[in-house]
């Protein structure tokens, strides 16, 4: 992510720091919230899994530096060096030969133009089998492979201030989701609504005799299967973030990352986003946004409220009020426009001494920052991120929770030209939704509907269109505007294509 | 508002209570944030203004009890008694004779079927002149009537647990807005963007030499005129609420109220809503929602976050977690569905001792409650509201801030059948947006476009349609479902009608 963390004002304290205070998670009764020693094998954290079948990144054997690209790119040592070449910026895709990605998914990526030494984006594409852990009544049971569930999984992770968090998320986040779903395998396959309470003595939890009429307790809420999957994804993000916090010392989990994840399970597509990557569906030419971005601008009121309620998090260095520009000390006593955590409009206030502190949120667009440092407000990692020349942690203001949007794939008969496009901000900074839809139309119409390579060609076209070509001492688009100098990664997921939807 | 505050579990401590902790307001440099002694004359709080020209309520001379209806209804003592008759539930509108409401606005109301002794809804419709207080540079200047501004104002106030707050809001909220706009009279009439800082030495506030390139401070935010009006409305709501807090002892400001307010100023319509009243525009048959409702369900995550960050506000009596039904003590140790402040989905957790506390938010739909007491989460007043059998204040969880939506009246050529409909929840509980749109079409097409009485007829039809007729021991709709037993109040504001839009 280009300039997402201002190196001029931020530094990383990568050893021995005290974990910043974070909202405590409820004591969830699953294996992943247990201490690291009890982690399931899949959730343990080797830094690279040589020869892994996983779509998550494996470290290269390149000796210049430690970096990795997704294994599904099947890069040779020479290919890895080309992928890491910031002068040539060659677009990378999985090879035509060999195993395709599930659903004939298209993928393409390109390294940045020099903003960081390596490509800090990571990607993962997997089919994950979930074996049930227990039956509905809570009694342990023998594993029975026939009752398991499969989900399809795509993840884009846009790293900042180091590649470690993105690498770890690409390697492990789907495993956390798998762990969370283990308890739900039977419940999700039952046609009846999920049980509200898992009791070992059936019938014991009927509360009807306890609730009187006319009370706010008089009814039970009906909880849907869909909302259980959403809850599983939300908790998986939190547990991934907690694992990063635990392992940051031993394994040097550097930096943080945005995470955009898609899961297909039992007929529904779940798009979970924490950060400023974006997903849209292009369906019959129509654009359906499938995510919202989380930035200091879109989350201003959440950030200000936290600073207002917990002023100790501002360390006497910041004010939770927003001002439209920097205040000069000599303006003390004059009247300046401001907004607080309750306001969407602006009003004038008399400038007081504490208003001269740096504002918690400032700047606009790509220059918007929290604590003058970070330009994105949700994601994984960043446990060591501090304000420049200060020990003040920024993590308490960052949320690891995604917003999950659900799309029912069975409610519409999709054609092979209907796609879900995921991109890191390198794509969206220079490409509008309508330009993406036009490229979808242009590229897919040049291929036969049953040609599985069309989605990779589309992903490549989108990446190339955002990168541009080298001209006039920079990467430029056909309209001569600057192309994106950021890492760019794109998945194109066909919704009615030649893939198999189990 | 019907059953909005559960009388079974709530009580009002109307004397001597300590003000619950509330977010402090910034020290705004205007008269209304000063101590009561310095209040402008219009903001002082006589309980009734006999012979007032205001559309706000005046107290009746009826001797049975203290209650009031909007002065624009011009009710005689006999008329007031009929308006207060819960057996007949006669629909009230301003008389055909005499002065019409501005813009030929239609209005109708009806009392509840017995849920409270009097009609706790209130209404106000006014044209308000704002005289400038100072010029842009901040130097005091002589008042100059020619440079003032007019705004049109409509307000619906749905009271609960007493009529005092709604009465006070109907009488004074527009005066607070007037006060807030006084500083902006010149600025709003200048074509250039508002000055960010009001300095007494022109030119002194140019900050360009202070900010370096590439910093989040490198640009000044441009603030629009529109966002200043929004900020003025937001602060006026807060100051109104603070005035209720100050005056609650001397004047017995009982209960609280939802507030739905419309302002027309300089070509734009501002719809500000705090509570569960609603506004929609019906334009050429199309429905445009102009407000969102604020209830324990729509504000669940805000409420839970506050309880999580400030657990002292829960008093050891409540848990910030949500559960889908009441937990029994014997279920301790079992696994129950829950949601915390970060989640939109559900997951299972092991039930611990503190989960047996009452949940901060519970129930669904009209039975949803905060602290088992109140069913609406924004509004004015409620400073004395406590949890039943407890001194725990509920006010810290209630927000007085409205959400403001803006509609540019100049962007569309409106016809006389295009209307903005405001209704308290008595209307919307039993009437869908589409039913309202159908009634708009049916009633208005029965009148000539230039017949000013058509909007009153429409408001009456909407109120009658929601009230129903007495049948089978209740008020019933033509489809035999129950009509609304709540107070019902409706404004119909023509957007392209025979009104004059200054």
PDB file of C-alpha atoms in Angstrom, chain B residues 177-267:
ATOM      1  CA  UNK B 177     -31.580  26.902  15.682  1.00  0.00           C
ATOM      2  CA  UNK B 178     -32.170  30.622  15.170  1.00  0.00           C
ATOM      3  CA  UNK B 179     -29.454  31.399  17.725  1.00  0.00           C
ATOM      4  CA  UNK B 180     -26.990  29.047  16.049  1.00  0.00           C
ATOM      5  CA  UNK B 181     -27.644  30.592  12.652  1.00  0.00           C
ATOM      6  CA  UNK B 182     -27.104  34.160  13.879  1.00  0.00           C
ATOM      7  CA  UNK B 183     -23.356  33.809  13.482  1.00  0.00           C
ATOM      8  CA  UNK B 184     -23.771  32.485   9.961  1.00  0.00           C
ATOM      9  CA  UNK B 185     -26.129  35.041   8.430  1.00  0.00           C
ATOM     10  CA  UNK B 186     -23.448  36.815   6.417  1.00  0.00           C
ATOM     11  CA  UNK B 187     -21.356  33.749   5.698  1.00  0.00           C
ATOM     12  CA  UNK B 188     -24.279  31.793   4.241  1.00  0.00           C
ATOM     13  CA  UNK B 189     -25.096  34.654   1.873  1.00  0.00           C
ATOM     14  CA  UNK B 190     -21.539  34.984   0.550  1.00  0.00           C
ATOM     15  CA  UNK B 191     -20.873  32.976  -2.603  1.00  0.00           C
ATOM     16  CA  UNK B 192     -17.333  32.117  -1.467  1.00  0.00           C
ATOM     17  CA  UNK B 193     -16.702  29.118   0.829  1.00  0.00           C
ATOM     18  CA  UNK B 194     -16.987  29.831   4.563  1.00  0.00           C
ATOM     19  CA  UNK B 195     -13.841  31.161   6.265  1.00  0.00           C
ATOM     20  CA  UNK B 196     -12.164  28.425   8.307  1.00  0.00           C
ATOM     21  CA  UNK B 197     -11.154  30.874  11.035  1.00  0.00           C
ATOM     22  CA  UNK B 198     -12.886  34.071  12.080  1.00  0.00           C
ATOM     23  CA  UNK B 199     -10.074  36.490  12.786  1.00  0.00           C
ATOM     24  CA  UNK B 200     -10.295  40.091  13.851  1.00  0.00           C
ATOM     25  CA  UNK B 201      -7.154  40.891  11.863  1.00  0.00           C
ATOM     26  CA  UNK B 202      -7.870  39.993   8.249  1.00  0.00           C
ATOM     27  CA  UNK B 203      -5.067  38.064   6.557  1.00  0.00           C
ATOM     28  CA  UNK B 204      -3.576  36.891   9.821  1.00  0.00           C
ATOM     29  CA  UNK B 205      -4.937  33.399   9.473  1.00  0.00           C
ATOM     30  CA  UNK B 206      -3.270  32.381   6.239  1.00  0.00           C
ATOM     31  CA  UNK B 207      -1.483  29.194   7.218  1.00  0.00           C
ATOM     32  CA  UNK B 208       0.139  28.344   3.884  1.00  0.00           C
ATOM     33  CA  UNK B 209       3.670  28.940   5.123  1.00  0.00           C
ATOM     34  CA  UNK B 210       3.208  26.424   7.897  1.00  0.00           C
ATOM     35  CA  UNK B 211       2.296  23.292   6.023  1.00  0.00           C
ATOM     36  CA  UNK B 212       4.745  21.236   4.050  1.00  0.00           C
ATOM     37  CA  UNK B 213       3.905  19.214   0.972  1.00  0.00           C
ATOM     38  CA  UNK B 214       2.919  15.543   1.319  1.00  0.00           C
ATOM     39  CA  UNK B 215       1.674  16.015   4.851  1.00  0.00           C
ATOM     40  CA  UNK B 216      -1.817  15.252   6.024  1.00  0.00           C
ATOM     41  CA  UNK B 217      -1.853  18.945   6.919  1.00  0.00           C
ATOM     42  CA  UNK B 218      -0.840  20.096   3.463  1.00  0.00           C
ATOM     43  CA  UNK B 219      -4.332  21.007   2.385  1.00  0.00           C
ATOM     44  CA  UNK B 220      -7.163  22.913   3.928  1.00  0.00           C
ATOM     45  CA  UNK B 221     -10.483  21.150   3.971  1.00  0.00           C
ATOM     46  CA  UNK B 222     -13.132  23.021   2.081  1.00  0.00           C
ATOM     47  CA  UNK B 223     -16.234  23.348   4.208  1.00  0.00           C
ATOM     48  CA  UNK B 224     -19.569  23.927   2.480  1.00  0.00           C
ATOM     49  CA  UNK B 225     -22.344  26.315   3.450  1.00  0.00           C
ATOM     50  CA  UNK B 226     -24.600  23.292   3.716  1.00  0.00           C
ATOM     51  CA  UNK B 227     -22.385  21.636   6.336  1.00  0.00           C
ATOM     52  CA  UNK B 228     -22.495  24.815   8.447  1.00  0.00           C
ATOM     53  CA  UNK B 229     -26.285  24.627   8.523  1.00  0.00           C
ATOM     54  CA  UNK B 230     -26.062  20.944   9.463  1.00  0.00           C
ATOM     55  CA  UNK B 231     -23.621  21.821  12.264  1.00  0.00           C
ATOM     56  CA  UNK B 232     -25.950  24.575  13.479  1.00  0.00           C
ATOM     57  CA  UNK B 233     -28.877  22.168  13.665  1.00  0.00           C
ATOM     58  CA  UNK B 234     -26.778  19.533  15.456  1.00  0.00           C
ATOM     59  CA  UNK B 235     -25.588  21.997  18.081  1.00  0.00           C
ATOM     60  CA  UNK B 236     -29.087  23.417  18.503  1.00  0.00           C
ATOM     61  CA  UNK B 237     -30.358  19.939  19.409  1.00  0.00           C
ATOM     62  CA  UNK B 238     -27.590  19.595  21.964  1.00  0.00           C
ATOM     63  CA  UNK B 239     -28.251  23.021  23.486  1.00  0.00           C
ATOM     64  CA  UNK B 240     -31.968  22.280  23.668  1.00  0.00           C
ATOM     65  CA  UNK B 241     -31.157  19.082  25.538  1.00  0.00           C
ATOM     66  CA  UNK B 242     -28.809  20.931  27.888  1.00  0.00           C
ATOM     67  CA  UNK B 243     -31.487  23.494  28.600  1.00  0.00           C
ATOM     68  CA  UNK B 244     -33.897  20.691  29.520  1.00  0.00           C
ATOM     69  CA  UNK B 245     -31.258  19.302  31.887  1.00  0.00           C
ATOM     70  CA  UNK B 246     -30.812  22.694  33.563  1.00  0.00           C
ATOM     71  CA  UNK B 247     -34.482  23.492  33.888  1.00  0.00           C
ATOM     72  CA  UNK B 248     -35.812  20.082  34.819  1.00  0.00           C
ATOM     73  CA  UNK B 249     -36.030  20.876  38.528  1.00  0.00           C
ATOM     74  CA  UNK B 250     -37.682  24.248  38.492  1.00  0.00           C
ATOM     75  CA  UNK B 251     -39.998  23.597  35.585  1.00  0.00           C
ATOM     76  CA  UNK B 252     -40.617  19.874  35.919  1.00  0.00           C
ATOM     77  CA  UNK B 253     -39.617  19.013  32.367  1.00  0.00           C
ATOM     78  CA  UNK B 254     -41.081  15.549  32.393  1.00  0.00           C
ATOM     79  CA  UNK B 255     -40.014  12.677  30.211  1.00  0.00           C
ATOM     80  CA  UNK B 256     -38.347  12.863  26.868  1.00  0.00           C
ATOM     81  CA  UNK B 257     -39.289  13.181  23.219  1.00  0.00           C
ATOM     82  CA  UNK B 258     -38.269  12.181  19.749  1.00  0.00           C
ATOM     83  CA  UNK B 259     -37.690  15.153  17.477  1.00  0.00           C
ATOM     84  CA  UNK B 260     -38.170  15.274  13.713  1.00  0.00           C
ATOM     85  CA  UNK B 261     -37.472  18.700  12.283  1.00  0.00           C
ATOM     86  CA  UNK B 262     -37.498  20.138   8.754  1.00  0.00           C
ATOM     87  CA  UNK B 263     -35.836  23.404   7.816  1.00  0.00           C
ATOM     88  CA  UNK B 264     -35.997  25.126   4.470  1.00  0.00           C
ATOM     89  CA  UNK B 265     -33.167  27.597   3.994  1.00  0.00           C
ATOM     90  CA  UNK B 266     -31.641  29.080   0.840  1.00  0.00           C
ATOM     91  CA  UNK B 267     -33.002  26.477  -1.565  1.00  0.00           C
TER      92      UNK B 267
END
